[in-house]
XYZ file of C-alpha atoms in Angstrom:
580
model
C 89.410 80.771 -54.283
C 90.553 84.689 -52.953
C 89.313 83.622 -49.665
C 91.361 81.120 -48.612
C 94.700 82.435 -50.991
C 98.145 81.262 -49.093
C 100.885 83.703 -48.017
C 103.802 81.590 -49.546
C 106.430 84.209 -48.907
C 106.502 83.393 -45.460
C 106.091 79.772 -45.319
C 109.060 79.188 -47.777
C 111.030 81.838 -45.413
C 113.894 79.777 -44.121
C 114.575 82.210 -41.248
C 112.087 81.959 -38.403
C 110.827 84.975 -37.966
C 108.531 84.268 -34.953
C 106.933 81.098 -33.794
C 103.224 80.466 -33.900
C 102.547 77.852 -31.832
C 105.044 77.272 -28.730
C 107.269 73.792 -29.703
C 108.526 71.589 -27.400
C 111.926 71.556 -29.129
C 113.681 73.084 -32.141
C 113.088 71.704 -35.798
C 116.127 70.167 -37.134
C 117.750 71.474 -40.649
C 120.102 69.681 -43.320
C 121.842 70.830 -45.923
C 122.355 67.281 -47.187
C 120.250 64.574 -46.410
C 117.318 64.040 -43.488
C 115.860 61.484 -41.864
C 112.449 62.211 -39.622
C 111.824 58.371 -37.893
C 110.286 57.294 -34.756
C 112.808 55.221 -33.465
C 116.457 56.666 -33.010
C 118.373 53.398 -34.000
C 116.428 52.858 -37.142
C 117.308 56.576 -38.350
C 120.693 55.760 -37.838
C 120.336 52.766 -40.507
C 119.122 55.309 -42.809
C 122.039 57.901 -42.206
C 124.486 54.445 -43.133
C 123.119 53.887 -46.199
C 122.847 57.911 -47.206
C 126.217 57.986 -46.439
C 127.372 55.660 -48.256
C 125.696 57.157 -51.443
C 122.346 55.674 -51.504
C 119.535 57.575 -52.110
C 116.307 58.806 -50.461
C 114.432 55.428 -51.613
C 117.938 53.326 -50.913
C 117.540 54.967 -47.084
C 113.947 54.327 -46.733
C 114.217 50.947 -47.204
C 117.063 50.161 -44.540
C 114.957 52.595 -41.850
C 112.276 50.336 -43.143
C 113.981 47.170 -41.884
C 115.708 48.583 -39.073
C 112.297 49.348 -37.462
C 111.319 45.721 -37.522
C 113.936 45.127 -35.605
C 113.552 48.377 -33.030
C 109.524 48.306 -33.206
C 108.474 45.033 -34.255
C 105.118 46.118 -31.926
C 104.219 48.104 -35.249
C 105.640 46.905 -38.148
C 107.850 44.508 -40.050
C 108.316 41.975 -42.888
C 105.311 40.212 -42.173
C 103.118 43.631 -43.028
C 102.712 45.587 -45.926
C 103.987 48.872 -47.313
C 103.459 52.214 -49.589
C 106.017 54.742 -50.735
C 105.276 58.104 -52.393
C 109.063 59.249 -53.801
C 109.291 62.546 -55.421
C 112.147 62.747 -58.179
C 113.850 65.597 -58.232
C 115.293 65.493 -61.738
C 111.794 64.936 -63.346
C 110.183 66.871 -61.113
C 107.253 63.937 -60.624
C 106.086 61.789 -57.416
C 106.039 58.176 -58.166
C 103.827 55.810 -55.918
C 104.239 52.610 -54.887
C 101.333 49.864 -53.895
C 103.125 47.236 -51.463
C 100.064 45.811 -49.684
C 99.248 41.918 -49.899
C 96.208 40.271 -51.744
C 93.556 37.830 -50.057
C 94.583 33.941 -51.050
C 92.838 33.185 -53.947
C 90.600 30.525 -51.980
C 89.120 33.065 -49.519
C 85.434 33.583 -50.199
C 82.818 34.977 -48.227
C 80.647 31.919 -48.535
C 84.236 29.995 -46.968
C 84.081 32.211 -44.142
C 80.399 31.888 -42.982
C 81.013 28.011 -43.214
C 84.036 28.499 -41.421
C 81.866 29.969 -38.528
C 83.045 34.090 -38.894
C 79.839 35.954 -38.744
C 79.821 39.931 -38.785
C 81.108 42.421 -40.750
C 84.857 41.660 -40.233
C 87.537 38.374 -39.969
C 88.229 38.903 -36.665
C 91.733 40.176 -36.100
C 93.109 36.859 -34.640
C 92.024 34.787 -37.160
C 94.659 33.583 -39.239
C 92.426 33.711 -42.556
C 93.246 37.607 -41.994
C 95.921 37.158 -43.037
C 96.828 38.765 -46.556
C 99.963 38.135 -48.308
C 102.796 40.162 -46.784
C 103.648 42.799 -48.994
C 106.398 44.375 -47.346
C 109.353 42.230 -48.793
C 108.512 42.918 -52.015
C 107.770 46.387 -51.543
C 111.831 46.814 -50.122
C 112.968 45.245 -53.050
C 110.936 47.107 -55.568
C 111.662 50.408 -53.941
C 115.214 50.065 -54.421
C 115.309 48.697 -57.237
C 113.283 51.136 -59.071
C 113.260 54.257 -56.777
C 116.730 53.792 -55.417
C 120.051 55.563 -56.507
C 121.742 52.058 -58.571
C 124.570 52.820 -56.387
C 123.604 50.090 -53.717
C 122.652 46.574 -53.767
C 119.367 45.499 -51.748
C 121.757 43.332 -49.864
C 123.403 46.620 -48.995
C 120.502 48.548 -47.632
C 119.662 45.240 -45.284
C 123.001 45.014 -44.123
C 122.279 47.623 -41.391
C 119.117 46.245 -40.371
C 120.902 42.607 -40.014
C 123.795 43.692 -37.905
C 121.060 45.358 -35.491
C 118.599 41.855 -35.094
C 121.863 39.844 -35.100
C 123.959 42.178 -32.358
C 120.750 43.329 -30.732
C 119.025 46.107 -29.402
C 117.578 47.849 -26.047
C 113.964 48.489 -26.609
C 112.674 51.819 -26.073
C 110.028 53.155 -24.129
C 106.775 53.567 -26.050
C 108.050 49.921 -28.243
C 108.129 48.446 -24.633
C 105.028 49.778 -23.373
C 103.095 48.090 -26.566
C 105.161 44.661 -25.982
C 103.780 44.326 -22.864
C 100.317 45.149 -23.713
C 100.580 42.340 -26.475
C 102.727 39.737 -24.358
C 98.981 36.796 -24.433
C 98.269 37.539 -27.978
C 102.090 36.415 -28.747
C 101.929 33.648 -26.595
C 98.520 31.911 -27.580
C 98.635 33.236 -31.458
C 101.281 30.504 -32.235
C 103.607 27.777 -30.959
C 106.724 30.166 -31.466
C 106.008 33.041 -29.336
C 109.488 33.151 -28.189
C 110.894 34.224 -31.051
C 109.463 37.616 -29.760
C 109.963 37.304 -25.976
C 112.816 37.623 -23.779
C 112.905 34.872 -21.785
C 109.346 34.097 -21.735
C 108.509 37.789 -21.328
C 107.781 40.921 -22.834
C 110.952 43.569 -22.943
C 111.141 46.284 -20.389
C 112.679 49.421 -21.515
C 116.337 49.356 -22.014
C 116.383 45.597 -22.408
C 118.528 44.285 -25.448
C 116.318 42.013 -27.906
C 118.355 40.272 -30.077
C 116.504 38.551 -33.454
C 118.637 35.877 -34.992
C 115.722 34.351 -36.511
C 114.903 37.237 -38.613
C 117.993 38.239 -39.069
C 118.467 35.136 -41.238
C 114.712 35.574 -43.348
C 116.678 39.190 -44.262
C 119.495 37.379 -45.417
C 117.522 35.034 -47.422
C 115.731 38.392 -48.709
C 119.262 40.000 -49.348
C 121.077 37.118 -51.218
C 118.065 35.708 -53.183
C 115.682 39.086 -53.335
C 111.879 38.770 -53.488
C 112.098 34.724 -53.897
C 114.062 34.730 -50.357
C 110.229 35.347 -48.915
C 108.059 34.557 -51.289
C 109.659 30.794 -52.509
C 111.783 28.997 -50.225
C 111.823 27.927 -46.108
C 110.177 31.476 -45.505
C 107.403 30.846 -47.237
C 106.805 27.363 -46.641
C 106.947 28.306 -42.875
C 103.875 30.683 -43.354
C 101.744 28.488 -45.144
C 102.138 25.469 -42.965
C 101.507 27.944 -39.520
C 98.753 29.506 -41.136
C 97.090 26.414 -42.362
C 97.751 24.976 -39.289
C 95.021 27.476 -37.874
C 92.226 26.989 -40.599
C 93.735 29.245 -43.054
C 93.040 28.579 -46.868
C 96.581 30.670 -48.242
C 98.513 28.366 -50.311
C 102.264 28.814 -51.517
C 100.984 29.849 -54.758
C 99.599 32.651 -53.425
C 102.895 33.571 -51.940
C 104.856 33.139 -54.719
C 102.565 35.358 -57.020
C 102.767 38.424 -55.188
C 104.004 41.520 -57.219
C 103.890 45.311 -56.080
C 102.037 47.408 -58.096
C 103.256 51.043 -59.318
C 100.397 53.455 -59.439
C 99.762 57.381 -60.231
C 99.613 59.073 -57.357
C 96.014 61.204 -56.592
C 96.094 64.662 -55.877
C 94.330 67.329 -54.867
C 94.948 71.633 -55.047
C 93.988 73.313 -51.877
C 94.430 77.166 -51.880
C 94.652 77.027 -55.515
C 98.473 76.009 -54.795
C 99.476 73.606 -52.443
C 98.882 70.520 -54.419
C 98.783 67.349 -51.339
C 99.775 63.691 -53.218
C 98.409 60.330 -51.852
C 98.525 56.972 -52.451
C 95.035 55.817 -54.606
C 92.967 53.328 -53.496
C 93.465 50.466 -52.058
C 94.365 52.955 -49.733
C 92.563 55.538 -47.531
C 94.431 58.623 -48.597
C 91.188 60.495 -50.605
C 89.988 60.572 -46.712
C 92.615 63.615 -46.733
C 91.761 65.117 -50.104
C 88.005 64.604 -49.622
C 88.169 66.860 -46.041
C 90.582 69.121 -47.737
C 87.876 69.877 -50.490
C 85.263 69.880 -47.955
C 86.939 72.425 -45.824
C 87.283 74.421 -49.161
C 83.623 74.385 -50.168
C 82.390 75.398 -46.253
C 84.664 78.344 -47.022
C 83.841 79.046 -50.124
C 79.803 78.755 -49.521
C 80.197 80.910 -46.271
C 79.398 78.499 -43.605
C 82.911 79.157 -41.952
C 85.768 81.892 -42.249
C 88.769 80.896 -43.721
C 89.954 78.000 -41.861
C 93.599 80.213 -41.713
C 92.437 83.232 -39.895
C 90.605 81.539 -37.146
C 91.804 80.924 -34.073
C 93.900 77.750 -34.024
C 92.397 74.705 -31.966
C 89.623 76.622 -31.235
C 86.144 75.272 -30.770
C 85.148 76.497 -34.400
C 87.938 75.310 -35.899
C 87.727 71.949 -34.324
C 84.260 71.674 -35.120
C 84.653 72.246 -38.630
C 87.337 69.900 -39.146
C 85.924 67.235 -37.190
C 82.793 67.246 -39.390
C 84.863 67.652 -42.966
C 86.170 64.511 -41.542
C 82.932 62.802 -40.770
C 81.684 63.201 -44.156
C 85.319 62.147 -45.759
C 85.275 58.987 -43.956
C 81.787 58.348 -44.982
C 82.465 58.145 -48.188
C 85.512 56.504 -48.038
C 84.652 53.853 -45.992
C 82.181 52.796 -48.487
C 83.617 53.162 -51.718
C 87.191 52.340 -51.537
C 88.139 48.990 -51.858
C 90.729 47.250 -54.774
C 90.277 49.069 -57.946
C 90.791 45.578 -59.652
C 87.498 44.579 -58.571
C 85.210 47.643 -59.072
C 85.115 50.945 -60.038
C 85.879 53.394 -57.803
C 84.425 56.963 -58.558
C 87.719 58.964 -57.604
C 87.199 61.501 -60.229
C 83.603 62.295 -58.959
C 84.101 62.227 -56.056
C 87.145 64.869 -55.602
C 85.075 66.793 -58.423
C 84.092 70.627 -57.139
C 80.046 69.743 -57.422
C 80.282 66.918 -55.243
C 82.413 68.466 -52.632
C 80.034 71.490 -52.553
C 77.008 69.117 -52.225
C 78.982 67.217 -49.163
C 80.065 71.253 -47.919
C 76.241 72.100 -48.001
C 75.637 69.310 -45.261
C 77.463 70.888 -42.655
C 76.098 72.615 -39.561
C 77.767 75.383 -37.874
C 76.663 75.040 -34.990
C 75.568 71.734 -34.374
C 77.452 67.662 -34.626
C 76.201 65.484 -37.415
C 75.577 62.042 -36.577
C 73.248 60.888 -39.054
C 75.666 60.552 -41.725
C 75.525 57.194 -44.021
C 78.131 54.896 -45.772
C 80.579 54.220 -42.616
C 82.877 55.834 -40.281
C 86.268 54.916 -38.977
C 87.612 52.986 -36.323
C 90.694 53.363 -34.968
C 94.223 51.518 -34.839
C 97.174 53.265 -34.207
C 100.106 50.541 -34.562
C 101.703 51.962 -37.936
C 105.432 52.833 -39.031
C 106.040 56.185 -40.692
C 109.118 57.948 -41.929
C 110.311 60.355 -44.450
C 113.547 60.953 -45.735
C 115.277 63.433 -47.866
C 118.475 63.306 -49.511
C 121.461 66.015 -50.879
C 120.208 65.908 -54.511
C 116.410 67.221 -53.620
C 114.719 63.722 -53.642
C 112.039 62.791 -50.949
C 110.296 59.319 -49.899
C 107.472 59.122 -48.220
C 107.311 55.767 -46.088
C 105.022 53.707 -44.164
C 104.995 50.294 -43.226
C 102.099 48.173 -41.091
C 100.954 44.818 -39.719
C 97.600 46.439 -39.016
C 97.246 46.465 -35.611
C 100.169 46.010 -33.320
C 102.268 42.750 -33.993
C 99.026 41.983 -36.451
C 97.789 38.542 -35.650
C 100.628 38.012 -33.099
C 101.581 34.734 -35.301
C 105.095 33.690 -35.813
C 106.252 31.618 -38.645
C 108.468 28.943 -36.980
C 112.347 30.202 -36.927
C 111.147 33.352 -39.137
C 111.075 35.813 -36.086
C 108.934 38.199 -37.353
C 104.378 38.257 -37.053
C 101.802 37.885 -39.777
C 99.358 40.826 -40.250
C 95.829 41.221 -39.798
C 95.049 43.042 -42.915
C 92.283 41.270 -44.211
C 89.891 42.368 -41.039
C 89.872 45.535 -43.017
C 87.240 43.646 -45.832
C 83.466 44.231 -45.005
C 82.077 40.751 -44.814
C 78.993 41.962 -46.684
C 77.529 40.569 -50.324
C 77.296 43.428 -52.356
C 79.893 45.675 -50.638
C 82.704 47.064 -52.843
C 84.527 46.157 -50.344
C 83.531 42.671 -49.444
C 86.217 40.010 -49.372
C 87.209 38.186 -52.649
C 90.251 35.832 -53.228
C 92.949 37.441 -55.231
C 91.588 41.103 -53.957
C 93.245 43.966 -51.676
C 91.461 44.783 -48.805
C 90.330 48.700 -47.567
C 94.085 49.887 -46.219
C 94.684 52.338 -43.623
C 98.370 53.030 -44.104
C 99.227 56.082 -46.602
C 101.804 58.141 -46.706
C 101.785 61.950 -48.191
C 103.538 64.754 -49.929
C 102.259 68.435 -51.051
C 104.158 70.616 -53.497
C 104.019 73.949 -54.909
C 103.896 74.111 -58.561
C 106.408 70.997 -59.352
C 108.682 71.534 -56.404
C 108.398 69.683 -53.284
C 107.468 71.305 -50.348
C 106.478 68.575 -47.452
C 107.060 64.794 -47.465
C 105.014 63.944 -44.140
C 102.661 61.455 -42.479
C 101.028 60.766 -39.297
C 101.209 57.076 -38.468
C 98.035 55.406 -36.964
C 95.331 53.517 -38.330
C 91.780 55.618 -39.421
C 93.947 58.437 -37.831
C 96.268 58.730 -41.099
C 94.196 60.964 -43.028
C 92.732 63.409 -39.617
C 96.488 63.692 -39.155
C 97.201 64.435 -42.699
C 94.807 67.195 -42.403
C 95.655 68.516 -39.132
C 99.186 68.737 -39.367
C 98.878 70.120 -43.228
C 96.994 73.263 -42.059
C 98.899 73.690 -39.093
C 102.207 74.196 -41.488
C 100.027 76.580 -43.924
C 99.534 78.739 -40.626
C 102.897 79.212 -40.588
C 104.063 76.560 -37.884
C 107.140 75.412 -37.863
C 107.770 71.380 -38.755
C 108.209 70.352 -35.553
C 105.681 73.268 -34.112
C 102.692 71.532 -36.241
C 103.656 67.990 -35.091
C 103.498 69.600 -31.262
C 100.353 70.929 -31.452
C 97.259 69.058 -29.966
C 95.363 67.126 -32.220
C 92.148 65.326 -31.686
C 90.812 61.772 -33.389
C 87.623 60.541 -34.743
C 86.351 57.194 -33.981
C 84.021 55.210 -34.301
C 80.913 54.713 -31.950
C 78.429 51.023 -33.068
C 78.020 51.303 -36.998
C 74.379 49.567 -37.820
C 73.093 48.412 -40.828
C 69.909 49.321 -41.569
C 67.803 46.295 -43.451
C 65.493 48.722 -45.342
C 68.408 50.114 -47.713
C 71.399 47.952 -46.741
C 73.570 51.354 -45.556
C 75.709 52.029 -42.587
C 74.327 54.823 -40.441
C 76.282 55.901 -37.316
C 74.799 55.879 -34.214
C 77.554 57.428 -31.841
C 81.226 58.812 -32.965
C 83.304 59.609 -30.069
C 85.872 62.400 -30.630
C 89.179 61.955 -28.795
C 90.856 65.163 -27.503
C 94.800 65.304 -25.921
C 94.800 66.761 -22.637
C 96.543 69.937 -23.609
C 93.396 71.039 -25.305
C 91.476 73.541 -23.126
C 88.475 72.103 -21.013
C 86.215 75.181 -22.093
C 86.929 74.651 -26.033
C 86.128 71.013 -25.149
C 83.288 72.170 -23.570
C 81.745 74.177 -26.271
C 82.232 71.037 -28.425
C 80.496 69.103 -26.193
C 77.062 71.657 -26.405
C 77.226 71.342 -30.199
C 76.646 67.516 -30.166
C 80.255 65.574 -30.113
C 80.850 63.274 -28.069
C 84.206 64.008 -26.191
C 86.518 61.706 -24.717
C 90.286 63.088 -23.190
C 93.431 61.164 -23.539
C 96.798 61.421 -21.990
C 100.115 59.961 -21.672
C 100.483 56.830 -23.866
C 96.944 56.660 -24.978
C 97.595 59.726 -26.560
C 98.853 57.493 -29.422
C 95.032 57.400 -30.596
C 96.166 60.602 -32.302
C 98.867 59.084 -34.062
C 102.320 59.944 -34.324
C 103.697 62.172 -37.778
C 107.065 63.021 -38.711
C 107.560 65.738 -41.640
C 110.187 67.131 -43.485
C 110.349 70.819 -45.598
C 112.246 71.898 -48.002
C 112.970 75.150 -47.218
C 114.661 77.187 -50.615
C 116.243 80.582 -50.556
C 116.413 83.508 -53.284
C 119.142 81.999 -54.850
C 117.215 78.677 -55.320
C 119.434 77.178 -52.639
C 117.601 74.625 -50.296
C 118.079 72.943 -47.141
C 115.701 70.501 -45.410
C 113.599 71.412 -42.366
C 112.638 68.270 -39.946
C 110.147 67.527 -37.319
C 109.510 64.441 -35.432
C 105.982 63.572 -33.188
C 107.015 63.342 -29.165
C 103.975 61.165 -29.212
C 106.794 58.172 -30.245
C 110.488 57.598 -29.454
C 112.026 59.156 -32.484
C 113.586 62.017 -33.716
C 115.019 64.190 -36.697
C 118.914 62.902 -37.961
C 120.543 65.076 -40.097
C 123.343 63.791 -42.489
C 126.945 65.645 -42.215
């Protein structure tokens, strides 16, 4: 793999030399801990609990919480979760599985009675709703991944003060309020909960959230029974069978996390990138990763590295590694409980160079089978690293936005909409079963060289996750900065009118828009546009179709000193906290 070898030397330089790509502000460095977070407030939580001797996990799990509180519009207790955590000590990254299962009563043959036709549950259906993984997950990450030095009651305590003494909502958090003010109003009979005074918060405007503040205390004094037995659960159930839904209490009350190895894949021969397995999305990444690879390696494009950044050529061959990721993807992942999924094969060098020898330099593919994505891009992610070397690698989700919108009474806090990510389809891997994990978007990431850690990152935002994964990965091997490679233009596949075609049962697509920031150049768009793609431009907030990362580096000198390097997306309201 000569051709596309890495120049280590200076991307582990901790002294900028010279910048590559023009930032809109500094990176931040640490020689303790670091916190990269898209809401200001919530980083703070993290810093508390960092401080007070907590570790990476312990700190990721109070940001967690915090941000239900500070962006409620994306995340929160009602949701799910994953955490990647590398270990310093061992040297290993550890993955955790904190999404929610479909109740056990939820069929396909249910559904169609129930009057849901299609290919999805739509998202404001309440029999979307899978169990809420995200309590658990908190739990489970301290109590496993954590430092033993903190209770979980401990790492809510920050999050509790904040719902109970209340908050001003910031801008971007506002801006998706207000968008979602009729869905919280008609989704349920407690739509208050999530309202001030009857409406949805304008920037600056303190929210306080006593009724959540008391399901985190029930989480806090009696752990994962606090949600999953109890008034908290009792108040989902009865809301959600209220609105046709088949989840019982049982399902609720046997919920467990799942820890899982980590995939992985090599790119350069030694950047190895970590994701979560399926469920989740995050071979998307690794499949475009060895996609780019083979096109490099079979001579269809120069190495990726020595071409001209964001240019049309570049673009174009990303966009299409991407294309055939997500086609594969999109069909075969699904809950590995319930079928085999080929992960092996398909991250296997013959199979990537088969997928390699379908791209076209010069010309868009649209006739490409097995699915392609949509887009959401109403996702939580964080990172954090602490003094002793370890990283976690956060997300958090209810799907899209406040999920369903529905509020358990005097619970203060929205069901997701995960379960619209099942293909309502017999004979799908994916199709909905009771018991079974749906196709998840969220999926956080890590790469490391050799068995140290060199980026804990993600980009937050639906069938985004994994383009940003990519993006923002290759923009750091050019030698951009943290912050630099979160700056940078970035551009998002979606998803034109999938069809199924009745002859052989496949997905074909039939349109796939490609959605630019404004900051790209109208004559690189242009070229793109006389190769095939279908171009769309976005600007001010809907440039959060293009999702919003935050990374972290660990940066380590001659004498095997390191300090952390931070960057944080201006696409959201966040920002890099170091710990003094």
């Amino acid at each position: 793999m000569s051709a596309i070898k890495i120049n280590w030397t200076k991307i582990n330089q901790p002294r900028l030399v010279f910048q590559r790509f023009p930032g809109r502000r500094s990176q931040v460095y640490s020689g303790k801990g670091i916190i990269a977070c898209s809401q200001p407030l919530a980083a703070q939580a993290g810093l508390e609990i960092l401080h007070k001797g907590g570790n990476a996990a312990d700190a990721a799990v109070a940001i967690a919480a915090a941000l239900n509180i500070t962006e409620p519009t994306s995340c929160g207790i009602g949701g799910d979760a994953f955490c990647l955590f590398y270990d310093a000590q061992t040297k290993t990254v550890k993955a955790l599985n904190g999404s929610g299962r479909a109740p056990k009563k939820l069929t396909l043959e249910y559904l169609r009675r129930y009057g849901i036709g299609g290919s999805q549950i739509f998202l404001t259906d309440l029999n979307s709703v899978t169990v809420p993984g995200a309590a658990a997950a908190w739990v489970d990450t301290v109590q496993t991944l954590g430092s033993h030095n903190l209770s979980v009651a401990e790492v809510l305590a920050p999050a509790i003060r904040l719902a109970e003494e209340g908050v001003p909502v910031s801008e971007v958090a506002s801006f998706s309020w207000q968008r979602s003010k009729r869905l919280l109003e008609s989704a349920s009979p407690n739509g208050d909960e999530m309202l001030r005074n009857g409406n949805a918060p304008l920037p600056g405007e303190i929210m306080r959230f006593t009724n959540l503040a008391r399901t985190f205390r029930a989480v806090a004094e009696h752990g994962k029974d606090g949600f999953y037995k109890g008034e908290v659960a009792k108040a989902i159930i009865e809301l959600i069978q209220s609105k046709g839904g088949v989840m019982e209490l049982e399902d609720l009350e046997s919920h467990k996390t799942t820890f899982v190895e980590p995939i992985k894949y090599t790119y350069g021969g030694e950047v190895t990138i970590y994701e979560c397995p399926p469920n989740g999305q995050g071979i998307t990444a690794l499949l475009a990763l060895g996609i780019l690879e083979q096109m490099q390696e079979q001579g269809k494009i120069k190495p990726l590295l020595e071409m001209e950044h964001n240019s049309s050529e570049y673009l174009h061959a990303l966009i299409e590694a991407l294309r055939l990721a997500f086609s594969d993807s999109r069909y075969y992942v699904t809950d590995p409980k319930f079928g085999h999924i080929p992960v092996d094969e398909l991250l296997s060098k013959e199979y990537l160079a088969k997928r390699a020898s379908l791209f076209n330099p010069t010309k868009a593919n649209l006739g490409i089978t097995h699915g392609n994505p949509v887009n959401w891009s109403d996702t939580v992610y964080f990172t954090v690293g602490d003094q002793w070397g370890n990283a976690c690698s956060y997300i958090q989700s209810n799907y899209t936005g406040f999920g369903t919108g529905a509020i358990p009474k005097g619970c203060g806090f929205t069901l997701q909409n995960r379960g619209s990510g099942f293909v309502l389809r017999d004979g799908h891997p994916n199709n909905v079963e009771g018991g079974k994990r749906p196709y998840h978007t969220i999926i956080p990431a890590m790469a490391l060289k050799g068995d140290d850690l060199f980026l804990s990152y993600g980009v937050m935002g639906g069938f985004m996750q994994p383009q940003g994964h990519v993006q923002v990965l290759l923009n750091i091997l050019r030698g951009f900065t943290a912050q630099a490679a979160l700056d940078a233009p970035r551009f998002c596949i979606s998803a034109g009118t999938p069809e199924v075609d009745d002859d052989d049962d496949e997905f074909s697509v039939v349109n796939s828009e490609v959605y630019f920031e404004d900051s790209l150049p109208s004559a690189t768009i242009a070229k793109l546009i006389d190769m095939g793609h279908n171009t769309r431009v976005v600007s001010n907030f809907d440039r959060a179709i293009v999702g919003r990362g935050q990374i972290i580096q660990k940066l380590v000198n001659e004498a095997g000193e390191f300090v952390w390097a931070g960057g944080s997306d201006p696409r959201a309201d966040g920002h890099v906290a170091p710990q003094i």
